[in-house]
Coordinates of C-alpha atoms and ligand atoms in Angstrom, one line a residue:
M1 CA -78.8 -67.1 46.1
A2 CA -77.6 -70.0 47.1
A3 CA -79.9 -72.6 49.6
A4 CA -82.3 -72.9 52.4
A5 CA -81.1 -72.3 55.9
T6 CA -77.6 -74.1 57.6
G7 CA -79.0 -75.0 60.9
D8 CA -76.3 -72.3 62.7
P9 CA -78.1 -69.6 63.1
A10 CA -75.3 -67.0 62.7
V11 CA -75.3 -68.0 58.6
P12 CA -77.8 -65.4 57.0
D13 CA -81.1 -66.9 55.4
C14 CA -80.9 -66.9 52.1
R15 CA -84.9 -67.2 52.3
I16 CA -85.3 -63.9 54.6
C17 CA -82.7 -61.9 52.8
G18 CA -82.1 -62.1 48.5
A19 CA -79.7 -59.5 49.1
C20 CA -77.7 -60.3 46.4
C21 CA -80.0 -60.6 44.2
A22 CA -81.1 -57.8 44.6
Y23 CA -77.2 -55.9 44.7
S24 CA -76.1 -55.4 41.1
R25 CA -77.0 -55.9 37.3
E26 CA -73.8 -57.1 37.0
W27 CA -73.9 -59.7 39.3
P28 CA -76.3 -62.0 37.6
R29 CA -74.3 -63.3 34.9
L30 CA -74.4 -65.9 32.4
T31 CA -70.2 -66.8 31.6
L32 CA -70.3 -70.8 32.0
E33 CA -73.8 -71.7 30.8
D34 CA -73.8 -74.0 28.1
D35 CA -77.0 -73.0 26.1
E36 CA -79.4 -76.1 27.2
A37 CA -78.0 -74.4 31.5
I38 CA -79.3 -71.3 28.7
A39 CA -82.8 -72.8 27.8
R40 CA -83.6 -73.9 32.0
I41 CA -84.3 -69.8 32.2
P42 CA -87.1 -67.9 30.5
P43 CA -86.4 -65.5 27.9
R44 CA -88.6 -63.6 29.4
L45 CA -85.7 -63.2 32.3
L46 CA -82.7 -63.2 30.0
D47 CA -80.8 -60.1 29.0
D48 CA -79.7 -62.2 26.5
A49 CA -77.7 -58.7 24.9
A50 CA -76.7 -57.0 28.6
G51 CA -75.1 -61.5 29.1
R52 CA -76.9 -61.9 32.1
M53 CA -80.2 -62.4 33.8
R54 CA -82.6 -59.7 33.1
C55 CA -83.3 -57.0 35.7
E56 CA -84.7 -53.8 37.0
G57 CA -83.0 -51.5 38.0
D58 CA -80.1 -54.6 40.3
R59 CA -83.1 -55.9 40.8
C60 CA -82.9 -59.8 38.7
L61 CA -86.5 -60.4 38.0
A62 CA -86.5 -63.6 38.5
L63 CA -86.3 -62.6 42.6
A64 CA -89.9 -63.0 44.5
G65 CA -91.1 -61.3 47.0
E66 CA -88.9 -58.7 49.4
V67 CA -85.2 -58.6 50.4
G68 CA -85.1 -58.6 53.6
V69 CA -88.2 -60.5 54.6
A70 CA -88.4 -63.0 52.8
T71 CA -87.5 -64.2 49.4
S72 CA -86.6 -67.1 46.5
C73 CA -85.2 -68.1 42.9
S74 CA -88.1 -68.5 40.9
I75 CA -86.0 -70.8 39.1
Y76 CA -83.5 -71.9 41.3
E77 CA -83.5 -75.2 40.0
A78 CA -82.2 -73.1 36.6
R79 CA -80.2 -70.6 38.2
P80 CA -77.1 -69.0 36.9
E81 CA -73.6 -70.3 38.3
V82 CA -72.5 -67.2 39.8
C83 CA -75.5 -67.2 41.8
R84 CA -75.3 -71.8 42.8
A85 CA -71.3 -70.2 44.5
C86 CA -72.7 -67.1 46.6
E87 CA -73.0 -68.8 50.1
P88 CA -74.3 -67.2 53.2
G89 CA -71.9 -64.8 55.2
D90 CA -69.1 -65.1 52.0
D91 CA -67.3 -61.8 51.2
A92 CA -70.6 -61.2 48.4
C93 CA -73.0 -62.5 50.9
T94 CA -71.4 -59.2 53.7
M95 CA -71.1 -57.1 51.3
A96 CA -74.6 -57.6 49.6
R97 CA -76.5 -57.5 53.2
A98 CA -75.0 -54.8 54.5
H99 CA -76.3 -52.5 51.2
F100 CA -79.7 -53.4 53.3
G101 CA -79.4 -52.8 56.2
L102 CA -79.2 -56.6 57.1
G103 CA -76.3 -57.9 59.9
Ligands
SF4_1 S1 -76.8 -62.5 50.2 FE1 -76.0 -64.2 51.5 S2 -77.8 -64.7 53.3 FE2 -79.2 -63.1 51.7 S3 -79.6 -64.7 49.3 FE3 -77.3 -64.1 48.9 S4 -75.8 -65.5 50.3 FE4 -78.5 -65.9 51.2
SF4_2 S1 -81.2 -66.2 39.1 FE1 -82.5 -66.5 41.1 S2 -80.7 -67.0 42.1 FE2 -79.3 -65.8 40.4 S3 -79.8 -63.7 40.9 FE3 -81.6 -63.9 39.9 S4 -83.0 -64.5 41.5 FE4 -80.7 -64.5 42.9

């Protein structure tokens, strides 16, 4: 999940999407974060052994709401770098949205 709406109707709005946060448990990985950044994430949302956010199936536990309807990241300010890098409309975004039947 990247950001709020851009105002461009051609660019999907993360707040009514959330697809990339529920596409694969392998996506929300912690690779670039230092100890300080990881400490900002509640431990119950971390899967330390796997080195990523804790997931239920493929859905990140930090995701709130319903995919394709209304969603938000419950740790938005502390979310992993990989989540910040996913931009609305990029290849990963398009793949995740297609998986959930979102145009
Ligand atoms: S799949 Fe794209 S539009 Fe949806 S939350 Fe992720 S970055 Fe935003
Ligand atoms: S940490 Fe937030 S932005 Fe990253 S996958 Fe989980 S819900 Fe999405």
